[in-house]
Amino acid sequence: MDVATDAPHLTWADVHGPARAVVYRLLEEHDPAIARSLHDDGWRGHPLKPIGVTSPQFKGAPQKNGVYTTSPHGAIWFGSPVPEIAAALVTALARRTEIVWGNARLRVRGFSIEVAAPAPVEGLVELETATPVVVRHERRELLPGDEHYIERLAHNLTHKADVLGLPAPRSLRLLKAGPRRRFSVRGAPRIGAQVRVSMEADPRFVDAIRSWGLGLDTVQGFGWIR
């Protein structure tokens, strides 16, 4: 979804903080039952919610230390590997002329549906994220290079594969990591970093994870894959 705003910047609390509420509000508009079920119980017996979203991304935004600046060329990506959820999101988004994102009002400039080209065969694939990936171990948020990072990220991917009924990926490797990023979500910190990883995976899982994301808190805008 292409968006624009008159606000010259977003507050740091509004970068990722409103994402979950925006997603559930959209789902509730079209399918209150699925919104309530996902929020309260997760998806079909699993606590994970198979929904991905980005924070608002602004192309050409001026760089300013300590400020999340905007530009007239903003975009937000929404996705889900579950057709019922994806359809509800698409229907709700198609009706919107504006998204209220925290304290910012984002005018909708355009809307399109992207379908990723399917991965051709099972095997090694590289994925890079556009937003930081959040990973936790014993309530502590980990950064790439920390002990248990790959172990916990692989565990999360295996859990997502279980939710979708697909084979879990194998041989996960970290290829590149961006700088540490800290955001506030509903008053609590979230710490992570953008990453590029490789894994051996079923092409159906690769397609699914591209509309869901890597790591935890994907419904809050973390771990979205480019």
GROMACS .gro file of C-alpha atoms in nm:
model
  226
    1MET     CA    1   0.000   0.000   0.000
    2ASP     CA    2   0.147   0.337  -0.104
    3VAL     CA    3   0.091   0.610   0.153
    4ALA     CA    4   0.177   0.973   0.221
    5THR     CA    5   0.160   1.189   0.529
    6ASP     CA    6   0.190   1.555   0.616
    7ALA     CA    7   0.384   1.469   0.931
    8PRO     CA    8   0.756   1.535   0.878
    9HIS     CA    9   0.847   1.245   1.102
   10LEU     CA   10   0.703   0.962   1.311
   11THR     CA   11   0.765   0.942   1.682
   12TRP     CA   12   0.975   0.637   1.768
   13ALA     CA   13   0.679   0.492   1.959
   14ASP     CA   14   0.475   0.516   1.636
   15VAL     CA   15   0.720   0.331   1.411
   16HIS     CA   16   0.621  -0.021   1.519
   17GLY     CA   17   0.388   0.047   1.810
   18PRO     CA   18   0.056   0.084   1.622
   19ALA     CA   19   0.111  -0.208   1.378
   20ARG     CA   20  -0.073  -0.479   1.568
   21ALA     CA   21  -0.375  -0.258   1.635
   22VAL     CA   22  -0.390  -0.152   1.269
   23VAL     CA   23  -0.384  -0.514   1.151
   24TYR     CA   24  -0.655  -0.630   1.391
   25ARG     CA   25  -0.873  -0.327   1.312
   26LEU     CA   26  -0.852  -0.413   0.942
   27LEU     CA   27  -0.935  -0.780   1.003
   28GLU     CA   28  -1.223  -0.688   1.231
   29GLU     CA   29  -1.377  -0.464   0.965
   30HIS     CA   30  -1.414  -0.753   0.724
   31ASP     CA   31  -1.423  -1.064   0.942
   32PRO     CA   32  -1.473  -1.000   1.317
   33ALA     CA   33  -1.471  -1.373   1.394
   34ILE     CA   34  -1.130  -1.436   1.243
   35ALA     CA   35  -0.991  -1.121   1.410
   36ARG     CA   36  -1.119  -1.231   1.751
   37SER     CA   37  -1.004  -1.591   1.707
   38LEU     CA   38  -0.654  -1.489   1.601
   39HIS     CA   39  -0.620  -1.233   1.877
   40ASP     CA   40  -0.746  -1.460   2.155
   41ASP     CA   41  -0.630  -1.805   2.048
   42GLY     CA   42  -0.386  -1.786   1.757
   43TRP     CA   43  -0.430  -1.998   1.448
   44ARG     CA   44  -0.583  -2.345   1.472
   45GLY     CA   45  -0.438  -2.443   1.806
   46HIS     CA   46  -0.106  -2.261   1.766
   47PRO     CA   47  -0.039  -1.939   1.959
   48LEU     CA   48   0.152  -1.788   1.667
   49LYS     CA   49  -0.039  -1.546   1.445
   50PRO     CA   50   0.045  -1.601   1.077
   51ILE     CA   51   0.038  -1.234   0.977
   52GLY     CA   52   0.318  -1.005   0.868
   53VAL     CA   53   0.332  -0.629   0.828
   54THR     CA   54   0.602  -0.365   0.796
   55SER     CA   55   0.638  -0.036   0.972
   56PRO     CA   56   0.576   0.257   0.733
   57GLN     CA   57   0.878   0.279   0.501
   58PHE     CA   58   0.952   0.615   0.333
   59LYS     CA   59   1.163   0.621   0.019
   60GLY     CA   60   1.396   0.919  -0.002
   61ALA     CA   61   1.322   1.034   0.353
   62PRO     CA   62   1.590   1.284   0.463
   63GLN     CA   63   1.841   1.145   0.708
   64LYS     CA   64   1.839   1.317   1.046
   65ASN     CA   65   2.006   1.182   1.357
   66GLY     CA   66   1.759   1.041   1.606
   67VAL     CA   67   1.452   1.112   1.389
   68TYR     CA   68   1.235   0.871   1.186
   69THR     CA   69   1.169   1.107   0.896
   70THR     CA   70   0.902   1.066   0.628
   71SER     CA   71   0.868   1.154   0.259
   72PRO     CA   72   0.577   1.173   0.012
   73HIS     CA   73   0.670   0.821  -0.104
   74GLY     CA   74   0.570   0.590   0.179
   75ALA     CA   75   0.464   0.227   0.172
   76ILE     CA   76   0.338  -0.041   0.409
   77TRP     CA   77   0.337  -0.413   0.322
   78PHE     CA   78   0.080  -0.650   0.474
   79GLY     CA   79   0.083  -1.026   0.426
   80SER     CA   80  -0.024  -1.366   0.543
   81PRO     CA   81   0.055  -1.719   0.423
   82VAL     CA   82  -0.302  -1.822   0.517
   83PRO     CA   83  -0.545  -1.749   0.230
   84GLU     CA   84  -0.841  -1.670   0.460
   85ILE     CA   85  -0.641  -1.410   0.651
   86ALA     CA   86  -0.482  -1.265   0.337
   87ALA     CA   87  -0.825  -1.232   0.172
   88ALA     CA   88  -0.969  -1.050   0.474
   89LEU     CA   89  -0.674  -0.808   0.476
   90VAL     CA   90  -0.701  -0.739   0.102
   91THR     CA   91  -1.074  -0.670   0.123
   92ALA     CA   92  -1.035  -0.434   0.418
   93LEU     CA   93  -0.735  -0.251   0.266
   94ALA     CA   94  -0.911  -0.203  -0.067
   95ARG     CA   95  -1.178   0.008   0.107
   96ARG     CA   96  -0.934   0.239   0.282
   97THR     CA   97  -0.847   0.594   0.184
   98GLU     CA   98  -0.654   0.654   0.506
   99ILE     CA   99  -0.467   0.456   0.770
  100VAL     CA  100  -0.443   0.600   1.121
  101TRP     CA  101  -0.098   0.492   1.239
  102GLY     CA  102  -0.054   0.608   1.597
  103ASN     CA  103  -0.054   0.987   1.588
  104ALA     CA  104   0.004   0.998   1.211
  105ARG     CA  105  -0.261   0.994   0.939
  106LEU     CA  106  -0.141   0.814   0.627
  107ARG     CA  107  -0.328   0.893   0.306
  108VAL     CA  108  -0.361   0.592   0.078
  109ARG     CA  109  -0.208   0.676  -0.263
  110GLY     CA  110  -0.238   0.333  -0.416
  111PHE     CA  111  -0.285  -0.032  -0.346
  112SER     CA  112  -0.158  -0.342  -0.521
  113ILE     CA  113  -0.136  -0.714  -0.455
  114GLU     CA  114   0.207  -0.869  -0.485
  115VAL     CA  115   0.243  -1.240  -0.544
  116ALA     CA  116   0.601  -1.356  -0.504
  117ALA     CA  117   0.742  -1.576  -0.777
  118PRO     CA  118   0.752  -1.928  -0.632
  119ALA     CA  119   1.091  -2.065  -0.536
  120PRO     CA  120   1.174  -2.305  -0.821
  121VAL     CA  121   1.305  -2.607  -0.632
  122GLU     CA  122   1.382  -2.721  -0.283
  123GLY     CA  123   1.730  -2.620  -0.178
  124LEU     CA  124   1.942  -2.335  -0.054
  125VAL     CA  125   1.775  -1.994  -0.044
  126GLU     CA  126   1.892  -1.655   0.083
  127LEU     CA  127   1.650  -1.413   0.251
  128GLU     CA  128   1.711  -1.056   0.366
  129THR     CA  129   1.485  -0.855   0.593
  130ALA     CA  130   1.369  -0.496   0.553
  131THR     CA  131   1.292  -0.452   0.923
  132PRO     CA  132   1.477  -0.574   1.235
  133VAL     CA  133   1.435  -0.936   1.344
  134VAL     CA  134   1.340  -0.993   1.708
  135VAL     CA  135   1.465  -1.314   1.875
  136ARG     CA  136   1.444  -1.400   2.245
  137HIS     CA  137   1.607  -1.650   2.479
  138GLU     CA  138   1.496  -1.669   2.842
  139ARG     CA  139   1.316  -1.331   2.806
  140ARG     CA  140   1.633  -1.162   2.679
  141GLU     CA  141   1.631  -1.022   2.326
  142LEU     CA  142   1.926  -1.147   2.125
  143LEU     CA  143   2.131  -0.987   1.850
  144PRO     CA  144   2.307  -1.164   1.562
  145GLY     CA  145   2.625  -1.317   1.696
  146ASP     CA  146   2.486  -1.375   2.045
  147GLU     CA  147   2.488  -1.725   2.186
  148HIS     CA  148   2.161  -1.907   2.106
  149TYR     CA  149   2.068  -1.660   1.826
  150ILE     CA  150   2.065  -1.910   1.537
  151GLU     CA  151   1.919  -2.180   1.763
  152ARG     CA  152   1.623  -1.961   1.861
  153LEU     CA  153   1.566  -1.828   1.510
  154ALA     CA  154   1.565  -2.185   1.377
  155HIS     CA  155   1.322  -2.284   1.653
  156ASN     CA  156   1.088  -2.003   1.550
  157LEU     CA  157   1.104  -2.109   1.185
  158THR     CA  158   1.029  -2.470   1.281
  159HIS     CA  159   0.730  -2.352   1.483
  160LYS     CA  160   0.602  -2.151   1.185
  161ALA     CA  161   0.644  -2.455   0.960
  162ASP     CA  162   0.439  -2.660   1.210
  163VAL     CA  163   0.160  -2.398   1.202
  164LEU     CA  164   0.150  -2.422   0.823
  165GLY     CA  165   0.188  -2.800   0.806
  166LEU     CA  166   0.508  -2.774   0.602
  167PRO     CA  167   0.858  -2.927   0.643
  168ALA     CA  168   1.087  -2.725   0.865
  169PRO     CA  169   1.388  -2.556   0.703
  170ARG     CA  170   1.738  -2.688   0.766
  171SER     CA  171   2.096  -2.561   0.785
  172LEU     CA  172   2.009  -2.203   0.883
  173ARG     CA  173   2.310  -1.971   0.858
  174LEU     CA  174   2.356  -1.600   0.930
  175LEU     CA  175   2.524  -1.429   0.633
  176LYS     CA  176   2.500  -1.062   0.726
  177ALA     CA  177   2.368  -0.849   1.011
  178GLY     CA  178   2.275  -0.482   1.026
  179PRO     CA  179   2.327  -0.255   1.328
  180ARG     CA  180   2.141  -0.293   1.655
  181ARG     CA  181   1.803  -0.122   1.651
  182ARG     CA  182   1.585  -0.043   1.951
  183PHE     CA  183   1.218   0.045   1.926
  184SER     CA  184   0.940   0.100   2.177
  185VAL     CA  185   0.623  -0.103   2.145
  186ARG     CA  186   0.345  -0.015   2.387
  187GLY     CA  187   0.603   0.117   2.631
  188ALA     CA  188   0.827  -0.190   2.617
  189PRO     CA  189   1.156  -0.210   2.427
  190ARG     CA  190   1.212  -0.433   2.125
  191ILE     CA  191   1.571  -0.489   2.018
  192GLY     CA  192   1.685  -0.652   1.697
  193ALA     CA  193   1.876  -0.614   1.371
  194GLN     CA  194   1.812  -0.664   1.003
  195VAL     CA  195   1.970  -0.985   0.875
  196ARG     CA  196   2.046  -1.186   0.563
  197VAL     CA  197   2.028  -1.560   0.618
  198SER     CA  198   2.048  -1.877   0.413
  199MET     CA  199   1.862  -2.203   0.468
  200GLU     CA  200   1.759  -2.518   0.290
  201ALA     CA  201   1.383  -2.511   0.265
  202ASP     CA  202   1.078  -2.640   0.089
  203PRO     CA  203   0.975  -2.380  -0.173
  204ARG     CA  204   0.624  -2.366  -0.027
  205PHE     CA  205   0.771  -2.264   0.308
  206VAL     CA  206   0.989  -1.999   0.142
  207ASP     CA  207   0.681  -1.852  -0.027
  208ALA     CA  208   0.490  -1.856   0.302
  209ILE     CA  209   0.759  -1.696   0.512
  210ARG     CA  210   0.795  -1.412   0.259
  211SER     CA  211   0.445  -1.298   0.355
  212TRP     CA  212   0.496  -1.362   0.727
  213GLY     CA  213   0.853  -1.271   0.824
  214LEU     CA  214   1.146  -1.396   1.031
  215GLY     CA  215   1.156  -1.411   1.407
  216LEU     CA  216   0.909  -1.296   1.672
  217ASP     CA  217   0.656  -1.012   1.671
  218THR     CA  218   0.602  -1.024   1.296
  219VAL     CA  219   0.249  -0.884   1.342
  220GLN     CA  220   0.418  -0.583   1.502
  221GLY     CA  221   0.621  -0.510   1.190
  222PHE     CA  222   0.947  -0.693   1.262
  223GLY     CA  223   1.134  -0.937   1.040
  224TRP     CA  224   0.962  -0.854   0.708
  225ILE     CA  225   1.151  -1.009   0.416
  226ARG     CA  226   1.239  -0.785   0.121
   0.00000   0.00000   0.00000
